[in-house]
Coordinates of C-alpha atoms and ligand atoms in Angstrom, one line a residue:
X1 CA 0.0 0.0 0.0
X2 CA 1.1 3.2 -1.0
X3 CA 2.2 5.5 2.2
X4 CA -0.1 8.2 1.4
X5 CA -2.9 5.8 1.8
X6 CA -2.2 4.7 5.0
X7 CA -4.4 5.4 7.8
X8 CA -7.1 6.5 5.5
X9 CA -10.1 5.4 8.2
X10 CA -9.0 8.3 10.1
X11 CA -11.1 10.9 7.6
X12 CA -13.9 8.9 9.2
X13 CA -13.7 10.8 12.7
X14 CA -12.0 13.4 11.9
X15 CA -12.2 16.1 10.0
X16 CA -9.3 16.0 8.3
X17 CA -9.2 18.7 5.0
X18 CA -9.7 20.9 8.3
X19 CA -7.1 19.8 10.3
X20 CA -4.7 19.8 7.0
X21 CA -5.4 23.6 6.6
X22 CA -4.9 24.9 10.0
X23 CA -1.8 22.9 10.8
X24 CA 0.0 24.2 7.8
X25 CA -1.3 27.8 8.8
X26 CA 0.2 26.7 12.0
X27 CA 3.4 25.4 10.6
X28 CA 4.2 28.6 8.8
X29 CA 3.9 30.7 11.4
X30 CA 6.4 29.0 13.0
X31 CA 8.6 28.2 9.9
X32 CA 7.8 30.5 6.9
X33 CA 10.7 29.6 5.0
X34 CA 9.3 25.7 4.5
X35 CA 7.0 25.3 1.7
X36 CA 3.6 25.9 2.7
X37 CA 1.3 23.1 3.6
X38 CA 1.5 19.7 5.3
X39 CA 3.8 17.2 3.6
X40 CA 2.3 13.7 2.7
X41 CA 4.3 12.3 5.2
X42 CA 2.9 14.7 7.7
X43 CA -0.4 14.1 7.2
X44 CA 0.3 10.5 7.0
X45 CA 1.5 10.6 10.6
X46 CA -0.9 12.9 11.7
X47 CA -3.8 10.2 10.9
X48 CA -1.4 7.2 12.1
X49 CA -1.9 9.3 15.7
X50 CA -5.3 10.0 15.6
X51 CA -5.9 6.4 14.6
X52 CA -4.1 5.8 18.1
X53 CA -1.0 4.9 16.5
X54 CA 2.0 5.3 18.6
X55 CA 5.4 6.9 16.7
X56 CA 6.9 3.0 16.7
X57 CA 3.9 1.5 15.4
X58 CA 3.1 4.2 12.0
X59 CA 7.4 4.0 11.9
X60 CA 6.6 0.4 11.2
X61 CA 3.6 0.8 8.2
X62 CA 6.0 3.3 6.8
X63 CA 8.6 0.4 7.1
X64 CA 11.2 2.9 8.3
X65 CA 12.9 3.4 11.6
X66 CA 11.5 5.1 14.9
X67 CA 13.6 6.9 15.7
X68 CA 13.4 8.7 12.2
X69 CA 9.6 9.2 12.9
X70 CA 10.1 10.6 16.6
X71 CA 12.3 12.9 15.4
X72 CA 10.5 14.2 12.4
X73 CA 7.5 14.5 14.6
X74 CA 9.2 16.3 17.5
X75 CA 10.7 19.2 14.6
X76 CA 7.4 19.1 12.8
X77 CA 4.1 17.8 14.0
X78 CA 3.9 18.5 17.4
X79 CA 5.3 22.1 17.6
X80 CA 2.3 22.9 15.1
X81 CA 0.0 21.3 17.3
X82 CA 1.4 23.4 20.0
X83 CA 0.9 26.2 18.1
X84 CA -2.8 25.6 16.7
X85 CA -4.3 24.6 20.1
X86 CA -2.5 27.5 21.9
X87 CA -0.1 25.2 24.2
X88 CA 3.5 26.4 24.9
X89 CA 6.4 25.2 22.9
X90 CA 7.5 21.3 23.9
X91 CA 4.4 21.4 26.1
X92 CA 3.5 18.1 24.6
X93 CA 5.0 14.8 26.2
X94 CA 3.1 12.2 24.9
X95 CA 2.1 11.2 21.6
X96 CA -1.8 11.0 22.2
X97 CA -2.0 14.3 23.6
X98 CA -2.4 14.8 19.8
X99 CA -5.1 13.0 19.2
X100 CA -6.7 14.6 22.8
X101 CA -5.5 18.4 22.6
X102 CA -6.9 18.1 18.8
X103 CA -10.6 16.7 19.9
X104 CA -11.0 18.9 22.5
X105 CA -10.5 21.9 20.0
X106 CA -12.9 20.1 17.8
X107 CA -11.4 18.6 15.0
X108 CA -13.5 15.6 15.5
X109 CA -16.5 14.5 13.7
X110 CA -18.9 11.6 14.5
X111 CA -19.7 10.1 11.1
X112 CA -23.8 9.6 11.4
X113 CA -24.3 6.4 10.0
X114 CA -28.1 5.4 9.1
X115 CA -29.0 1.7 8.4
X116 CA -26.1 1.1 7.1
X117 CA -26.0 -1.8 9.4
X118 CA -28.3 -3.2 7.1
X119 CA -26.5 -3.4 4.1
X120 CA -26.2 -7.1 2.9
X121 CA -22.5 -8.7 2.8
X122 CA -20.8 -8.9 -0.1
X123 CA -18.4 -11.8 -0.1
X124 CA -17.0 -11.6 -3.5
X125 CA -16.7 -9.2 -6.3
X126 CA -15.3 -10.3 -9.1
X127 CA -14.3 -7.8 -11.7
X128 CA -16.3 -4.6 -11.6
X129 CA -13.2 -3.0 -11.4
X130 CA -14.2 -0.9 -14.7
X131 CA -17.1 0.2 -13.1
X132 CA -15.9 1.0 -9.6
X133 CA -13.4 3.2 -11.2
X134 CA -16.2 4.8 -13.6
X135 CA -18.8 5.5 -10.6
X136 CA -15.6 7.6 -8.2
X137 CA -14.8 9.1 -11.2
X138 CA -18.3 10.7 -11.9
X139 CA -18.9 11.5 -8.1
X140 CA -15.5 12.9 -7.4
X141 CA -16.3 15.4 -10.5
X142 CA -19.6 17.5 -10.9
X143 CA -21.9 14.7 -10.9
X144 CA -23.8 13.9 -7.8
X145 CA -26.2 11.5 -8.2
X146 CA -25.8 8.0 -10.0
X147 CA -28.0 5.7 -10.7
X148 CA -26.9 1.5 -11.4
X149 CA -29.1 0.1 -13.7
X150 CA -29.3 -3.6 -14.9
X151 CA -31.4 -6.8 -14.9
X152 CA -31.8 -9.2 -11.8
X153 CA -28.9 -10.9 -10.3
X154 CA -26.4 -8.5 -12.4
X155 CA -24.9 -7.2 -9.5
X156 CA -26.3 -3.8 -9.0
X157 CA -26.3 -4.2 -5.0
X158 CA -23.2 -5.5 -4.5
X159 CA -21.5 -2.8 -7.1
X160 CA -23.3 -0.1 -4.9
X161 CA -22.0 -1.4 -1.6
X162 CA -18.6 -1.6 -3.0
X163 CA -18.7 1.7 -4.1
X164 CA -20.3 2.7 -0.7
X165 CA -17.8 1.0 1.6
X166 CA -14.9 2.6 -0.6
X167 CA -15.9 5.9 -0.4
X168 CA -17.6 6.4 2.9
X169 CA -14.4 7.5 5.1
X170 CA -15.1 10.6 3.3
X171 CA -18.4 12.1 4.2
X172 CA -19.8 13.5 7.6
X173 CA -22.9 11.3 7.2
X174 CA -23.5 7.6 5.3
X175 CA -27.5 6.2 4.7
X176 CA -28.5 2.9 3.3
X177 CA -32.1 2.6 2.2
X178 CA -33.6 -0.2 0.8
X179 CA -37.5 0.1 -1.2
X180 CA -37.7 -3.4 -1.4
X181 CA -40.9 -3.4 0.9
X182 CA -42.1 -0.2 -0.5
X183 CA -41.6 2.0 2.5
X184 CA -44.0 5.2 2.6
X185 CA -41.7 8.4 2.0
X186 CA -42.8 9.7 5.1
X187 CA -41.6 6.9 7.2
X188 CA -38.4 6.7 5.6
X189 CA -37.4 10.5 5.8
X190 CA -38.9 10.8 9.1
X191 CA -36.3 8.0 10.1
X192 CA -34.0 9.6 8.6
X193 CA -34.6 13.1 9.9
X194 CA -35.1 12.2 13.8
X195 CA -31.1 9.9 13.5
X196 CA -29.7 13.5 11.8
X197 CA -28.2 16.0 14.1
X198 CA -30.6 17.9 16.2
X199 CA -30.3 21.2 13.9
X200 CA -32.6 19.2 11.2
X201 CA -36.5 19.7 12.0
X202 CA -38.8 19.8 9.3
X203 CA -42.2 22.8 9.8
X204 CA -44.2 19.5 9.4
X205 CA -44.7 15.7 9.5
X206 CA -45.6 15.8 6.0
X207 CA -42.9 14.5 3.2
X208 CA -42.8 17.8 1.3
X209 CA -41.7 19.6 4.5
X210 CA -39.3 16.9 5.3
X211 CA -37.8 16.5 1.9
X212 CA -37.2 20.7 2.2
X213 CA -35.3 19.9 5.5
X214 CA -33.4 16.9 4.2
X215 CA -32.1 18.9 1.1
X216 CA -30.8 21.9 3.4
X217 CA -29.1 19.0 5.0
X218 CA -27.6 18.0 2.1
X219 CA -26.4 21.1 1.1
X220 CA -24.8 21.9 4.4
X221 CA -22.9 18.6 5.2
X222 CA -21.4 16.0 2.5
X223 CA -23.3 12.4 2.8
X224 CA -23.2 9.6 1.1
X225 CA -27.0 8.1 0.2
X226 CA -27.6 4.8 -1.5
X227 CA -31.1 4.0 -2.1
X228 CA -31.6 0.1 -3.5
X229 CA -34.2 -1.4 -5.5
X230 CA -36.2 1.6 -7.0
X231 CA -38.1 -0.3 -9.2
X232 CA -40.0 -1.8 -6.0
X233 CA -42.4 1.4 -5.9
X234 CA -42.5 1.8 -9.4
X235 CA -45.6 0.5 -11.5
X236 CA -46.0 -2.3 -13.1
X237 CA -46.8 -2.6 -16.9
X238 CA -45.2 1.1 -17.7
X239 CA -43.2 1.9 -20.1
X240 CA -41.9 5.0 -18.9
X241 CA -41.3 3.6 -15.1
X242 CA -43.9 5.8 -13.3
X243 CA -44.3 5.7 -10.0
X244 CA -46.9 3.6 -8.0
X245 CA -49.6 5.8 -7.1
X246 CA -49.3 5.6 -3.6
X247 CA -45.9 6.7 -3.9
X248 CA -45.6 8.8 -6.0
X249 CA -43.8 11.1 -3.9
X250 CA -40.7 9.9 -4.7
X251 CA -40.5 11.6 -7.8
X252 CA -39.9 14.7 -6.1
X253 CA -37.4 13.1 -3.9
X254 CA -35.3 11.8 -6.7
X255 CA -35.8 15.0 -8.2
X256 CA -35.0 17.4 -6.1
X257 CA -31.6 14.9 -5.1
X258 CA -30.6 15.1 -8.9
X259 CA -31.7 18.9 -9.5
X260 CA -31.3 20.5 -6.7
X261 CA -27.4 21.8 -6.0
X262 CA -26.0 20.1 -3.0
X263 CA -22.6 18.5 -1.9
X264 CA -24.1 15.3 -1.3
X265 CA -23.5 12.1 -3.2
X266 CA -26.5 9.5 -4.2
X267 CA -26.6 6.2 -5.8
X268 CA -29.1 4.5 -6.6
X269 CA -30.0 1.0 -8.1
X270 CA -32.7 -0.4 -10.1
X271 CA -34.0 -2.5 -12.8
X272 CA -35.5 -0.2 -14.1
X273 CA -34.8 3.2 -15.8
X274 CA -37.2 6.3 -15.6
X275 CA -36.9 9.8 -16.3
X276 CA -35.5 10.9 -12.7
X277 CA -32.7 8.1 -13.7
X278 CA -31.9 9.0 -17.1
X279 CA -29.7 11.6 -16.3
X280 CA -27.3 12.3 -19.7
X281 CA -24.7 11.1 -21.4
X282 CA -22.6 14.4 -20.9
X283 CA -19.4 15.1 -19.5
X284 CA -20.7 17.6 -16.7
X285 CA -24.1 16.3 -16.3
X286 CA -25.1 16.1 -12.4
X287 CA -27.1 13.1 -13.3
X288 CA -25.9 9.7 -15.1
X289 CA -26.7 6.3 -15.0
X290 CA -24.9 3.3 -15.5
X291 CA -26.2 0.4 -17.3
X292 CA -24.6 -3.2 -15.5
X293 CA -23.9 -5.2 -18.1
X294 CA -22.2 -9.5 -17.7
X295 CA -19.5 -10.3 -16.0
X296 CA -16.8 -10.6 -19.1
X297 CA -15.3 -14.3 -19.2
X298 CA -12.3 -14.3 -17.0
X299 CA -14.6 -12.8 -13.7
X300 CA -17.1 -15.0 -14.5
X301 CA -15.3 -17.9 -14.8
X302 CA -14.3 -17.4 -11.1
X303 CA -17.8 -17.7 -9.8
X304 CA -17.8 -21.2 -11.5
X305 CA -14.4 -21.9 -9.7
X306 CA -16.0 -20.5 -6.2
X307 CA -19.0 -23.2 -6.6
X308 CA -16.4 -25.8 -7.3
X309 CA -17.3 -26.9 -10.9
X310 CA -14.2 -29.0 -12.4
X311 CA -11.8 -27.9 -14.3
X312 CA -12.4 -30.8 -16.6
X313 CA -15.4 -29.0 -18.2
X314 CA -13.5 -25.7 -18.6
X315 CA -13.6 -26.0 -22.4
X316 CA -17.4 -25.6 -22.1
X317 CA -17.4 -22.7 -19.8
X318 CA -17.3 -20.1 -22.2
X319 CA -20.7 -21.2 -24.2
X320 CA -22.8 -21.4 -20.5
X321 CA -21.2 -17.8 -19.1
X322 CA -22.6 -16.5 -22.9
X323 CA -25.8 -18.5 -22.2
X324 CA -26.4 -16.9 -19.3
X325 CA -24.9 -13.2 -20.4
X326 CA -22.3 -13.2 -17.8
X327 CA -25.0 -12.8 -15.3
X328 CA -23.4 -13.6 -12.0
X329 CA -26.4 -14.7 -9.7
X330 CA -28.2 -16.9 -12.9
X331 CA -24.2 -18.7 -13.1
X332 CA -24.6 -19.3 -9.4
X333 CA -28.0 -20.8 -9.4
X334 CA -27.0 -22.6 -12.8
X335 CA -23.5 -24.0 -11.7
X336 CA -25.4 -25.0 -8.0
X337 CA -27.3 -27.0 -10.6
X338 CA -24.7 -28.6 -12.5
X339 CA -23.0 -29.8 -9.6
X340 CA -25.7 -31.2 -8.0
X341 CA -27.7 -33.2 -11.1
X342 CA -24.7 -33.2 -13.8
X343 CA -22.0 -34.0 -11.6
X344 CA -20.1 -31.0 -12.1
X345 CA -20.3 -31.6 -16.5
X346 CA -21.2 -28.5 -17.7
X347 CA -21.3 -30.6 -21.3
X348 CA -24.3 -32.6 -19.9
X349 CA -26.0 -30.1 -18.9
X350 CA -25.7 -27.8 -22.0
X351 CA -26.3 -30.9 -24.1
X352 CA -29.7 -31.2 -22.4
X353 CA -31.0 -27.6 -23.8
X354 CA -32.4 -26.3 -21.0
X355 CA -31.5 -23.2 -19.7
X356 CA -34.0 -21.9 -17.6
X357 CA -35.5 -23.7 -14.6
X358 CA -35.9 -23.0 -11.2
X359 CA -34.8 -20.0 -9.5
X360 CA -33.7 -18.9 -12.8
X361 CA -37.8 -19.3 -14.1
X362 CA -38.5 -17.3 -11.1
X363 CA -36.2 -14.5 -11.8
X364 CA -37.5 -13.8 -15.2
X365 CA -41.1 -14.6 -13.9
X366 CA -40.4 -11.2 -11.6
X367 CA -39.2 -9.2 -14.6
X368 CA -41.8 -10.5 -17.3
X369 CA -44.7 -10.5 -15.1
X370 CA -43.7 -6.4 -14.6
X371 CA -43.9 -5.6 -18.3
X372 CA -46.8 -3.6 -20.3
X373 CA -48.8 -5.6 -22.8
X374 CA -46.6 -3.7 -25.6
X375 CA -43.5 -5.0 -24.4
X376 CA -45.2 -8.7 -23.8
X377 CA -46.5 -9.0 -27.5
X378 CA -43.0 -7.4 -28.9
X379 CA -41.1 -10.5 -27.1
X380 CA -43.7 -12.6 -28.3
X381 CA -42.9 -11.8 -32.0
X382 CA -39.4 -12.0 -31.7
X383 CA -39.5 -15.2 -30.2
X384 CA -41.5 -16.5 -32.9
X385 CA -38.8 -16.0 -35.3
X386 CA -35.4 -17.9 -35.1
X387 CA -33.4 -14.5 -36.1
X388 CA -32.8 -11.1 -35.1
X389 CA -35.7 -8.9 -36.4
X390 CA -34.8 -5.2 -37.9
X391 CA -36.8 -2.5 -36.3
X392 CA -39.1 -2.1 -39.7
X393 CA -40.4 -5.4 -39.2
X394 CA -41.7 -5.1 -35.5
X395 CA -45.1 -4.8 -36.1
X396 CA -46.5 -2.4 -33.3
X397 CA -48.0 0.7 -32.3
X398 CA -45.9 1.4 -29.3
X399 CA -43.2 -0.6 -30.8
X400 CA -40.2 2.4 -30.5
X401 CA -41.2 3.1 -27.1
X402 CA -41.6 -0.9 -26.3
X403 CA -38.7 -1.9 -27.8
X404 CA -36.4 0.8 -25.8
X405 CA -38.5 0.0 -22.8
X406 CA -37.2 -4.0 -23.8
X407 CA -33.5 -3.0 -24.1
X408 CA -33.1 -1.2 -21.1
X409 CA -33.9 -4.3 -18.9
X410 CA -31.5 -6.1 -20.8
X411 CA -34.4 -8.4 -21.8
X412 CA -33.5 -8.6 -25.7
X413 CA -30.3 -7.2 -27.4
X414 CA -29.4 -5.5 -30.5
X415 CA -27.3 -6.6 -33.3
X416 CA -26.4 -5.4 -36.6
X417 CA -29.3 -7.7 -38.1
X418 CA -32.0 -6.3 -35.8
X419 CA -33.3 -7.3 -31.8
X420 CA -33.3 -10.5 -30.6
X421 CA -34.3 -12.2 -27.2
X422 CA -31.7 -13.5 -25.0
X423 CA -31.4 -17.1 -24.8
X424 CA -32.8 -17.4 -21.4
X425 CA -35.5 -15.0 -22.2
X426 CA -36.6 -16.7 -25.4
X427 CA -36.8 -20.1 -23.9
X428 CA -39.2 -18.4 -21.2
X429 CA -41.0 -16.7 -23.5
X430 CA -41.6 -19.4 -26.3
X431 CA -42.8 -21.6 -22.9
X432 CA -45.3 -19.2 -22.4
X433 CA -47.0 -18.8 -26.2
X434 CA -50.2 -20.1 -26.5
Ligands
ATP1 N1 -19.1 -9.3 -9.5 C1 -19.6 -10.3 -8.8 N2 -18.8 -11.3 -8.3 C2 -19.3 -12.3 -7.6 N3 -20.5 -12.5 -7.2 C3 -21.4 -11.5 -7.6 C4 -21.0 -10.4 -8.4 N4 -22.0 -9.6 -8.6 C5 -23.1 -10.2 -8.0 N5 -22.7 -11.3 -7.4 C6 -23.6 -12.2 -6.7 O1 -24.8 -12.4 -7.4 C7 -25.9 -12.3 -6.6 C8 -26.8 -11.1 -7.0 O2 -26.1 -9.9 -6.8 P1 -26.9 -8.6 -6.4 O3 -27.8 -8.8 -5.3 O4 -25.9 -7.5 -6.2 O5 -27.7 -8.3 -7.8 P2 -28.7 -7.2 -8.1 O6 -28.4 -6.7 -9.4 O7 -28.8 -6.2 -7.0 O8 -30.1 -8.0 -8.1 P3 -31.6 -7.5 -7.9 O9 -32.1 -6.8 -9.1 O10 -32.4 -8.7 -7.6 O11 -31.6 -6.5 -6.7 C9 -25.4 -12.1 -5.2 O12 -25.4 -13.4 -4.6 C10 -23.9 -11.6 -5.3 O13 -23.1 -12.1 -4.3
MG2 MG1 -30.2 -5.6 -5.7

């Protein structure tokens, strides 16, 4: 690990682009010949001590000698900690009176967390590494609100935890929400509200009141706010992904949290896009999305190795990860499977033909069972026909709008010879014609 990265959890409790800036005023009073500003080294140290680090112990991360570190901190780090807290020169003795005389002049901030004790595990994440570095890059710049948007089992959760758990050391405040049971807005930013700091209280219990308190929040203090599963409150059989009528309220949430100027940073997932979502495709847009597509073959491969399927049947892996579109909870369920009724041959099974049983079945049941009838008769017609289908040919009224609707849950795919279904997707489908 690079030395400037060490002791990183410290931002959590403290307030450390603070502390950075007044030490180096601090150490330029008292040597205005050095260049201004705290050296990485410096602030490397300074977290190692507020982490409770003693000189010996950070001299030993740093892989250099103590003695080099106690006397870098006794010409540097101390005497401007003197100086900022208003001690006497060499009045410190100890090491943590650092961490002590710096808390007592309030350089220390307590990180409110909100369910974020609730966030599933992630055990593995395999690959992503793309994406990761895609999502920091847009939040770190003048975007500040995200959405992750792809297909059951792709992934979404477990990218946005990821993301969440790497960058939360660096905001005053963290929340985890999930919609999965369709919480009523009220509920959730009342929750929210009353676990805030005091200084928050809306005129009213009602949302609109809260949601004006919650955005002044936001604009004062820098969280971090995932919000999972957005699709769960949005209707059924829409093209356009409105809102379930009985909360429809959330609009306004999502768009005042992608409209409204604020130093916060949102992410949300869903499997579905809508118009508060869809954000734009520009450099300096404060809203973008990001579509979660399959796991390519090498990260994908390692789920198969995790469940324990052979290595004899590796020739065959590539054609079931394509089957299944990289999809890493479908290459669970599917190598689970395999193990258990194939012994482990991934030939067998694909020999067999059938690609969609089971938990599989139920997943796309979720996603199909969602659609509008426009959507359901488009997949129907492509899954009459063995080929890809130009655009021309798809006979419908609402076909563009059906068609998008269709590609944005990753339910059919385009090539240069027109839409198709996905394999798993047409054998559902083609089970289901009359
Ligand atoms: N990159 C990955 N590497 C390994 N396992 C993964 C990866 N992505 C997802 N998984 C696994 O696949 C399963 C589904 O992942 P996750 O819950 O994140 O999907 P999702 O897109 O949020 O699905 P849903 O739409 O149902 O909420 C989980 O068991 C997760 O551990
Ligand atoms: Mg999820």
């Amino acid at each position: 690990m690079a030395t400037e990265q060490l002791f990183e959890q410290a931002a959590a409790q403290w307030n450390l682009a603070r502390l950075y800036e007044d030490l180096a005023k601090a150490k330029h009073e008292l040597m205005p010949h050095k260049q201004y500003g705290l050296t990485d080294s410096e602030k490397t140290r300074l977290r190692g001590l507020l982490l409770g680090n003693s000189p010996a112990e950070i001299a030993t991360q740093q892989i250099i000698e103590t003695r080099t570190v106690e006397v870098a901190l006794s010409q540097g780090l101390y005497r401007y900690v003197e100086r900022l807290t208003g001690r006497d020169r060499n009045a410190l003795e100890n090491w943590r009176d650092v961490a002590e005389w710096l808390e007592i002049a309030g350089y220390r901030t307590t990180q409110v967390a909100i369910n974020w004790d609730q966030m599933p595990d992630v055990a593995a994440l395999y690959g992503r590494q793309v994406e990761l570095d895609q999502l920091k890059q847009w939040l770190a710049g003048t975007c500040r609100f995200v959405s992750i948007i792809g297909p059951a089992g792709m992934g979404k959760t477990s990218l946005a935890i990821t993301l969440a758990k790497a960058m939360q050391t660096q905001f005053d405040g963290v929340i985890w929400q999930s919609l999965r049971y369709q919480p009523a807005l009220e509920n959730v930013l009342g929750q929210w509200l009353s676990e805030l700091p005091n200084d928050v209280i809306p005129h009213s219990d009602e949302w609109y009141d809260q949601l004006t308190a919650l955005m002044t929040y936001l604009r004062e203090h820098r969280c971090l706010v995932v919000i999972d599963n957005l699709e769960s409150i949005l209707t059924s059989g829409s093209l356009v992904g409105d809102y379930e009528p009985n909360h429809a309220n959330y609009r306004e949430l999502l768009k005042q949290l992608g409209e409204q100027p604020h130093q916060s940073c949102i992410v949300v997932t869903s499997r579905e896009r809508n118009r508060e979502l869809a954000g734009s495709r520009a450099a300096n847009s404060p809203v973008r999305y990001l579509e979660l597509g399959g796991l390519n073959y090498q990260d994908a491969a390692q789920i198969l190795v995790a469940e324990r399927l052979p290595d004899s049947g590796k020739p065959h892996w590539k054609r079931l990860i394509t089957q299944y579109r990289g999809n890493p909870l479908m290459l669970r369920i599917v190598a689970m499977t395999i193990q258990e009724l194939f012994d482990g041959d991934v030939y067998r099974f694909l020999d067999r033909g059938i690609t969609m049983f089971g938990d599989i079945k139920y997943l796309i049941d979720q996603q199909y069972e969602r659609l509008s009838d426009a959507e359901q008769e488009i997949l129907c017609q492509l899954a009459a026909q063995a080929e890809p289908i130009p655009i021309e040919e798809v006979e419908h009224p609402r076909c563009l709008a059906a068609i998008s609707a269709l590609l944005g849950k990753s339910l059919i795919e385009k090539s240069a010879a027109g839409f198709t279904l996905i394999p798993v997707v047409m054998e559902y489908v083609r089970d289901h014609l009359p």
